[in-house]
Amino acid sequence: MNTIGIGLLGAGTVGGTLIKRLTTDHAAIAAKTGLDLQVRRVAVRDPGKSRNLDIPEGMFTTDAQSVIDDPEVDLLVEVMGGQEPAGPLVLRALEAGKPVVTANKELIAARGYDLIAAAEKSGVALLFEAAVGGGIPIIRPLSETLAGERLTRVMGIVNGTTNFILSQMTEEGTAYEDALAEAQELGFAEPDPTADVGGADAAAKAAILASLGFGTWVGLDRVPHTGITEITATDIRYADDLGYTIKLLAIAEDTDNGVSARVHPVLLPHAHPLSAIRGATNAIFIEGPAIDTLLFAGPGAGGDPTATAVLGDVIDAAREILAGAQVAPRIRFAPSSLADFGSVPTKWYVRLEVADLPGVLAQIASAFGEANVSIKSVWQEETGEEATLLIVTHLAPESEQQNALAAVNELDCVHAVAAAIRVESEEA
Ligand SMILES: NC(=O)c1ccc[n+]([C@@H]2O[C@H](COP(=O)([O-])OP(=O)(O)OC[C@H]3O[C@@H](n4cnc5c(N)ncnc54)[C@H](OP(=O)(O)O)[C@@H]3O)[C@@H](O)[C@H]2O)c1
C-alpha cells in the first residue's frame, strides 16, 4: 500500500469533513486508488474545541508551520481560509517541495499567479478544485479537459447565497431583507453577508474562471463587481413580464479588446439554462466553437461536496508524489491584454419614473441616441401623474451605456432612474 501523510491547516466545515471522510472512507478510497491516505497533523486556532473527529487529540496544534515541517507530512491541505496567514504558509510549503491542495478562492484569486509560479519552480502541485463551485468539478475541466478549446465565454452562478435570495424573491415574492434572513437561518449566508451579497466572493471566482478559461492571469482588482442589494421585487416582476429571470452572474469572456471578467446582476432570458438554476445551487455555463455549450451544475458549498473536491485533489497530488512526476502547472498564463470594462459590449434594462407628458419619450430616445446607444424596446405603464418606462437597449460599449444613463438622469422629465440592470441575451 502506498502511504501518503497529509497535513491540514484548518479543521472547520471543510477540513473537519475531510478528516471524517479520510477516516470513514479510508478503506473504500484505498480499494479504489491504491492509496493509504493518513492524516498526520492538523493546525487549528483552538485545539481544545470539541470536534467529534476520530483522530488523536495530539495531532492538533496551533503551530501551522510545524505541520509543514513535519517530515511525515507529504502534502498540505489548506482549508483555513483568508489570505493571512494562509498565503505565506502555502508559499513556504511549496518552496519546501510539498504539494498543496487548497479550497481558498480568496487566496488563489489574490495571489494565485505567484503561488502557481512557486509550485512550478519546486515541481510540485498546487491544486484548488474546491475554490470555485464547491463540489462541482470545474477547475480540472477548464484547465485540462478543455485546454485545447478556444473558449469564448465562461458564465456562472458561483455564489449560492445570492442565488438562494434571488430565487426566494422570484418564486415566493419575498422581500430582499426577508430572503437574506431566511438564508442566514438556513446556514446559506454568513452572519456578515457582505462578501456574498456585495459580489466580492463571486468576483474572486470570476477571476479564477477567467484566468484558467483564457490562459491570461486576471487579477482580482481587474474584476468590477456589483452585488444584489439594489435588486427589488418590482424589477424581478417586470423582468419576468419581459421574459427574463434576474441572476447574479460571474461573466468571463474573450472580447475583441482582450479578456474581461465581471460580476453583476443580469436579466437572463427564461430559456437560458442558467435561469433554471434555483436555490443555493451553483452552475457554470461554458461556450466554445467546438464544444458549443457545456453546463456544470451542483452544490457550490457545504462540507461534504467541498470535501469531495478537496479529496479528489489530494488523490491527484498523492498519485503524482508516488509517480515522482515533475508537475507543471496545468495552465500557463500568457501576458495578453485585459479588456477595459468600458469597452466591453453590454446592454441594459432601465426603469425610469418619468413625467406623463407628450414628448418625453422623444427626449429620452434622443439622450440614448446621442450617446450612441440604440433602444431595442420600450414598455410604458401610466401611474397617475407619472409613468413608468421600461427600456431595453441594444448592445453598445459599457462606457456608452453609462454615458446614456447619465444623460437620461439629467433630463427634467426623468424623475428617477429607478433601476438599471444589464441584460445577457443572444440578440445584439
Ligand atoms: N464551507 C464551504 O462550504 C466552502 C466551500 C468552498 C470553499 N470553501 C473554502 O474553504 C476554506 C475553509 O472554509 P471553512 O468553511 O471550512 O472555514 P471554517 O469552518 O471557518 O474553518 C476554518 C478552520 O481553520 C482554522 N483556522 C483559522 N485561522 C487559523 C489560524 N490562523 N491558525 C490555525 N488555524 C486556523 C479554524 O480553527 P478553529 O476550528 O480552532 O476555529 C478552523 O478549523 C475557505 O477558504 C473557504 O472559502 C468553503
XYZ file of C-alpha atoms and ligand atoms in Angstrom:
476
model
C 0.000 0.000 0.000
C 1.230 3.487 -0.872
C 1.039 5.617 2.242
C 0.760 9.401 1.917
C 0.873 11.634 5.012
C -1.474 14.602 4.993
C -1.144 17.801 6.999
C -4.129 20.111 7.355
C -4.326 23.812 8.021
C -7.894 24.072 9.363
C -10.458 21.586 10.638
C -13.677 23.595 10.284
C -16.565 22.924 7.891
C -14.363 21.666 5.051
C -11.315 20.428 6.982
C -13.415 18.629 9.611
C -15.482 16.901 6.934
C -12.313 15.959 5.053
C -10.853 14.355 8.194
C -14.113 12.414 8.711
C -14.073 11.216 5.111
C -10.410 10.216 5.323
C -11.260 8.010 8.300
C -14.723 6.617 7.415
C -13.959 6.135 3.701
C -10.317 5.105 4.184
C -10.797 1.514 3.018
C -13.012 2.468 0.075
C -10.516 5.101 -1.108
C -7.653 2.621 -0.691
C -9.532 -0.034 -2.680
C -10.308 2.400 -5.489
C -6.987 4.256 -5.698
C -4.380 2.054 -4.034
C -3.619 4.946 -1.683
C -3.352 4.800 2.094
C -4.152 8.426 2.985
C -3.207 9.222 6.585
C -3.853 12.446 8.492
C -0.620 13.337 10.360
C -1.029 16.815 11.833
C -3.758 19.476 11.923
C -3.382 23.197 12.648
C -6.378 24.956 14.221
C -6.938 28.115 16.227
C -8.360 26.321 19.259
C -7.098 22.758 19.831
C -9.420 22.421 22.863
C -12.594 22.739 20.762
C -14.854 19.685 20.683
C -14.768 18.427 17.077
C -16.090 14.867 17.115
C -13.251 13.712 14.876
C -11.761 10.239 15.055
C -8.093 11.262 15.238
C -5.810 11.529 18.298
C -6.012 14.853 20.174
C -2.218 15.103 19.983
C -2.451 15.682 16.227
C -3.920 19.164 16.761
C -1.608 22.142 17.038
C -1.795 25.917 16.860
C 1.623 25.956 15.188
C 0.806 25.853 11.468
C 4.479 25.911 10.469
C 5.022 22.653 12.382
C 2.502 20.972 10.059
C 4.573 21.975 7.029
C 7.841 20.987 8.713
C 6.607 17.555 9.871
C 8.678 15.019 7.872
C 5.690 12.661 7.901
C 3.551 15.233 6.061
C 3.897 14.601 2.325
C 1.217 17.056 1.220
C -0.565 20.005 2.726
C -4.296 20.784 2.646
C -5.020 24.461 3.330
C -8.626 24.900 4.483
C -8.205 27.726 6.999
C -9.365 30.430 4.557
C -8.323 34.063 4.079
C -5.043 35.436 2.804
C -3.182 35.707 6.114
C -1.567 33.573 7.373
C -2.688 31.088 4.682
C -0.723 32.790 1.875
C 2.758 32.714 3.417
C 2.137 29.193 4.773
C 1.125 27.822 1.355
C 4.136 29.528 -0.206
C 6.501 28.022 2.368
C 5.063 24.532 1.822
C 5.513 24.857 -1.949
C 9.060 26.171 -1.503
C 9.751 23.198 0.769
C 8.690 20.927 -2.115
C 5.359 19.849 -0.621
C 2.291 19.805 -2.887
C -0.614 21.919 -1.671
C -4.357 21.444 -2.053
C -6.486 24.448 -1.140
C -10.166 25.408 -1.222
C -9.323 29.081 -0.743
C -10.694 31.166 -3.654
C -9.672 34.405 -1.993
C -6.055 33.287 -1.774
C -5.914 31.907 -5.328
C -7.636 34.954 -6.837
C -5.353 37.377 -4.975
C -2.012 35.557 -5.029
C -2.519 32.600 -7.374
C -0.093 33.849 -10.016
C 2.854 33.886 -7.604
C 1.815 30.682 -5.857
C 1.475 28.833 -9.174
C 4.929 30.114 -10.166
C 6.328 28.874 -6.821
C 4.720 25.462 -7.391
C 6.228 25.293 -10.859
C 9.652 26.253 -9.565
C 9.537 23.472 -6.967
C 7.986 20.990 -9.400
C 5.044 20.242 -7.110
C 1.281 20.510 -7.497
C -0.905 23.372 -6.330
C -4.491 22.198 -6.759
C -7.656 24.153 -5.991
C -10.683 22.343 -7.434
C -12.840 23.356 -4.444
C -12.076 27.074 -4.827
C -14.850 27.600 -7.400
C -18.203 25.839 -7.400
C -17.567 23.763 -4.220
C -18.428 20.212 -5.228
C -18.739 20.941 -8.962
C -15.732 19.740 -10.966
C -14.858 22.890 -12.920
C -11.185 23.770 -12.344
C -9.906 20.500 -13.800
C -12.283 20.558 -16.820
C -11.265 24.156 -17.576
C -7.551 23.689 -17.153
C -7.165 20.158 -18.514
C -10.119 18.715 -20.433
C -10.889 21.961 -22.252
C -7.289 23.190 -22.581
C -7.462 22.653 -26.354
C -10.680 24.617 -26.844
C -10.653 28.317 -27.724
C -13.315 29.221 -25.204
C -15.364 32.320 -25.877
C -17.267 32.701 -22.646
C -17.480 31.234 -19.142
C -20.505 32.417 -17.242
C -21.672 31.180 -13.891
C -23.838 31.331 -10.834
C -20.972 30.925 -8.391
C -22.494 32.204 -5.172
C -25.191 30.060 -3.583
C -26.276 32.683 -1.047
C -27.251 35.253 -3.660
C -28.875 32.676 -5.913
C -30.935 31.471 -2.953
C -32.021 35.036 -2.138
C -32.920 35.855 -5.755
C -34.794 32.536 -6.102
C -36.856 33.286 -2.992
C -37.605 36.802 -4.248
C -38.612 35.431 -7.670
C -40.574 32.367 -6.637
C -42.128 33.446 -3.346
C -42.227 37.212 -3.829
C -40.115 37.524 -0.662
C -38.549 40.935 0.045
C -34.723 41.099 -0.142
C -34.231 41.530 3.638
C -36.545 38.595 4.451
C -34.879 36.335 1.892
C -31.459 37.241 3.346
C -32.685 36.488 6.889
C -34.018 33.128 5.676
C -30.674 32.333 4.006
C -28.923 33.105 7.315
C -31.350 30.910 9.282
C -30.759 28.009 6.891
C -26.979 28.446 7.079
C -26.604 29.536 3.425
C -25.461 33.020 4.408
C -22.772 34.169 6.848
C -23.767 36.377 9.809
C -21.895 39.113 7.891
C -23.134 38.525 4.325
C -21.270 41.467 2.735
C -18.845 39.402 0.632
C -21.712 37.348 -0.783
C -24.425 39.946 -1.409
C -21.883 42.591 -2.481
C -20.419 40.323 -5.176
C -16.812 40.104 -3.839
C -16.981 36.334 -3.319
C -18.229 35.831 -6.886
C -15.550 38.244 -8.171
C -12.759 36.063 -6.734
C -14.287 33.067 -8.517
C -14.734 35.070 -11.747
C -11.020 35.980 -11.635
C -10.087 32.303 -11.328
C -12.510 31.170 -14.057
C -11.265 33.883 -16.437
C -7.601 33.108 -15.753
C -7.991 29.389 -16.342
C -10.505 29.685 -19.175
C -8.449 32.106 -21.251
C -4.862 31.436 -20.118
C -4.373 35.074 -19.142
C -3.951 35.940 -15.488
C -6.842 38.153 -14.395
C -6.116 39.777 -11.046
C -8.914 40.283 -8.567
C -8.504 44.057 -8.971
C -9.466 43.681 -12.662
C -12.920 42.270 -11.894
C -15.543 45.010 -11.446
C -18.336 43.706 -9.268
C -21.815 44.734 -8.156
C -23.987 42.653 -5.861
C -27.712 42.159 -5.443
C -28.501 44.640 -2.679
C -30.265 47.023 -5.098
C -32.445 44.367 -6.714
C -36.114 44.855 -5.899
C -39.209 42.687 -6.181
C -40.546 45.290 -8.639
C -37.742 44.682 -11.131
C -37.932 40.925 -10.681
C -41.630 41.166 -11.623
C -41.074 43.489 -14.588
C -38.161 41.332 -15.802
C -40.404 38.288 -15.615
C -43.077 40.076 -17.694
C -40.416 40.869 -20.306
C -39.278 37.209 -20.407
C -36.218 37.392 -18.141
C -35.008 35.993 -14.811
C -32.654 38.078 -12.644
C -29.434 36.263 -11.661
C -26.096 37.317 -10.197
C -23.538 36.147 -12.748
C -19.772 35.932 -12.965
C -19.001 36.559 -16.618
C -15.593 35.925 -18.172
C -15.226 36.417 -21.899
C -12.767 36.830 -24.710
C -13.753 40.158 -26.280
C -12.274 41.962 -29.306
C -10.318 44.104 -26.849
C -8.988 41.319 -24.633
C -10.129 39.127 -21.777
C -12.764 40.560 -19.474
C -14.226 39.355 -16.182
C -17.043 40.970 -14.244
C -19.769 40.203 -11.703
C -23.176 41.852 -11.608
C -26.878 41.049 -11.637
C -28.270 40.404 -15.102
C -31.586 39.862 -16.789
C -31.275 36.445 -18.410
C -33.869 35.035 -20.843
C -36.140 32.472 -19.153
C -34.981 29.867 -21.699
C -31.275 30.198 -20.783
C -30.064 27.105 -18.861
C -28.733 29.286 -16.014
C -32.218 30.768 -15.479
C -33.378 27.354 -14.269
C -30.718 27.127 -11.528
C -32.609 27.592 -8.276
C -31.792 27.954 -4.603
C -28.217 27.599 -3.374
C -27.166 25.535 -6.396
C -24.195 26.774 -8.444
C -23.739 26.350 -12.195
C -21.141 27.266 -14.779
C -22.051 27.622 -18.456
C -19.171 27.385 -20.910
C -19.192 28.353 -24.585
C -16.663 27.495 -27.279
C -16.699 26.958 -31.048
C -16.121 23.205 -30.912
C -17.933 22.204 -27.736
C -20.787 24.669 -28.365
C -22.093 24.842 -24.788
C -21.478 22.914 -21.582
C -23.316 23.214 -18.293
C -21.803 22.163 -14.969
C -24.232 22.352 -12.064
C -24.381 21.169 -8.466
C -23.728 22.036 -4.842
C -21.453 25.086 -4.708
C -20.702 24.815 -0.992
C -21.169 22.671 2.099
C -18.770 20.438 3.978
C -19.390 17.204 2.124
C -19.466 18.400 -1.514
C -16.444 20.640 -0.934
C -14.536 17.873 0.865
C -15.159 15.613 -2.153
C -13.463 18.167 -4.405
C -10.561 18.534 -1.952
C -10.269 14.762 -1.674
C -10.047 14.459 -5.474
C -7.151 16.922 -5.468
C -5.476 15.060 -2.586
C -5.685 11.804 -4.536
C -4.323 13.508 -7.661
C -1.411 15.066 -5.756
C -0.705 11.780 -3.953
C -0.523 9.931 -7.276
C 1.961 12.489 -8.558
C 4.106 12.142 -5.431
C 4.194 8.386 -5.941
C 4.889 8.693 -9.658
C 7.745 11.074 -8.839
C 6.371 13.300 -11.590
C 7.690 16.794 -12.126
C 4.392 18.609 -12.150
C 3.958 21.535 -14.497
C 1.151 23.975 -13.791
C -1.934 22.921 -15.694
C -2.245 26.254 -17.460
C 0.430 28.720 -18.477
C -0.568 32.331 -18.291
C 0.294 34.404 -21.343
C 0.884 38.105 -20.798
C -2.001 39.238 -23.005
C -4.074 42.347 -22.616
C -7.157 42.585 -20.461
C -10.138 44.489 -21.794
C -11.050 47.736 -20.139
C -14.597 47.270 -18.804
C -15.703 50.435 -20.600
C -15.005 48.753 -23.952
C -16.987 45.577 -23.185
C -20.302 45.370 -25.071
C -23.256 45.301 -22.695
C -26.935 46.015 -22.915
C -29.294 47.297 -20.304
C -32.748 47.163 -18.850
C -33.592 50.607 -17.470
C -36.640 51.500 -15.382
C -37.485 55.189 -15.434
C -40.049 57.162 -13.491
C -40.998 59.997 -15.845
C -43.473 62.846 -16.209
C -46.517 61.633 -18.110
C -46.355 64.381 -20.767
C -46.129 64.493 -24.578
C -42.580 64.476 -25.987
C -40.976 62.714 -23.021
C -40.231 59.544 -24.931
C -38.603 61.547 -27.738
C -36.292 63.341 -25.273
C -35.265 60.060 -23.679
C -34.695 58.346 -27.032
C -32.568 61.251 -28.164
C -30.438 61.134 -24.962
C -29.745 57.455 -25.622
C -29.106 58.152 -29.321
C -26.635 60.955 -28.638
C -24.639 58.515 -26.503
C -24.662 56.040 -29.442
C -26.964 53.617 -27.655
C -29.951 52.388 -29.593
C -33.124 51.245 -27.926
C -34.426 47.744 -28.567
C -37.788 48.003 -26.826
C -39.856 50.357 -24.689
C -42.775 49.478 -22.462
C -44.857 52.052 -20.650
C -47.228 51.957 -17.689
C -49.151 55.007 -16.520
C -49.313 55.543 -12.793
C -51.264 58.848 -12.450
C -49.139 61.992 -12.907
C -46.142 59.826 -13.637
C -45.391 56.977 -15.995
C -43.029 54.052 -15.614
C -40.903 53.363 -18.669
C -39.043 50.092 -19.127
C -36.326 50.396 -21.738
C -34.112 47.598 -23.052
C -31.141 48.760 -25.099
C -29.160 47.086 -27.864
C -25.513 46.128 -27.317
C -23.102 49.046 -27.009
C -19.791 49.526 -25.169
C -20.316 49.733 -21.413
C -18.910 53.285 -21.309
C -21.515 54.474 -23.847
C -24.302 52.795 -21.905
C -23.089 54.608 -18.783
C -22.971 57.922 -20.677
C -26.536 57.340 -21.879
C -27.739 56.619 -18.344
C -26.049 59.762 -17.020
C -27.619 61.868 -19.801
C -31.077 60.419 -19.169
C -30.702 61.097 -15.461
C -30.094 64.790 -16.263
C -33.395 65.219 -18.132
C -36.024 67.283 -16.276
C -38.773 64.945 -17.433
C -37.000 61.968 -15.784
C -37.916 61.927 -12.103
C -35.793 58.875 -11.322
C -33.648 56.207 -12.900
C -35.301 53.666 -10.627
C -33.255 50.694 -11.839
C -30.543 49.907 -14.370
C -29.547 46.255 -14.750
C -27.518 44.651 -17.533
C -29.125 42.126 -19.870
C -27.392 38.988 -21.172
C -29.020 37.504 -24.236
C -28.064 36.175 -27.633
C -29.531 39.005 -29.708
C -27.469 42.154 -30.187
N -17.600 25.968 3.751
C -17.811 25.771 2.463
O -18.881 25.325 2.044
C -16.713 26.079 1.477
C -16.920 25.819 0.114
C -15.895 26.072 -0.810
C -14.699 26.590 -0.356
N -14.538 26.866 0.976
C -13.261 27.427 1.414
O -12.640 26.510 2.298
C -11.873 27.208 3.265
C -12.311 26.784 4.651
O -13.676 27.105 4.842
P -14.496 26.534 6.094
O -15.919 26.847 5.806
O -14.091 25.136 6.393
O -13.965 27.513 7.243
P -14.197 27.352 8.827
O -15.312 26.424 9.117
O -14.231 28.725 9.378
O -12.849 26.639 9.319
C -11.611 27.290 9.362
C -10.626 26.402 10.098
O -9.339 26.982 10.050
C -8.829 27.147 11.379
N -8.067 28.385 11.405
C -8.484 29.630 11.015
N -7.496 30.522 11.160
C -6.446 29.835 11.674
C -5.127 30.203 12.045
N -4.704 31.463 11.940
N -4.295 29.234 12.508
C -4.720 27.946 12.627
N -5.956 27.543 12.266
C -6.797 28.475 11.803
C -10.033 27.183 12.284
O -9.655 26.733 13.595
P -10.750 26.553 14.791
O -11.571 25.362 14.377
O -9.949 26.287 16.004
O -11.544 27.823 14.805
C -10.976 26.204 11.586
O -10.677 24.885 11.954
C -12.095 28.708 2.959
O -11.053 29.167 2.144
C -13.399 28.724 2.185
O -13.508 29.822 1.315
C -15.505 26.611 1.899
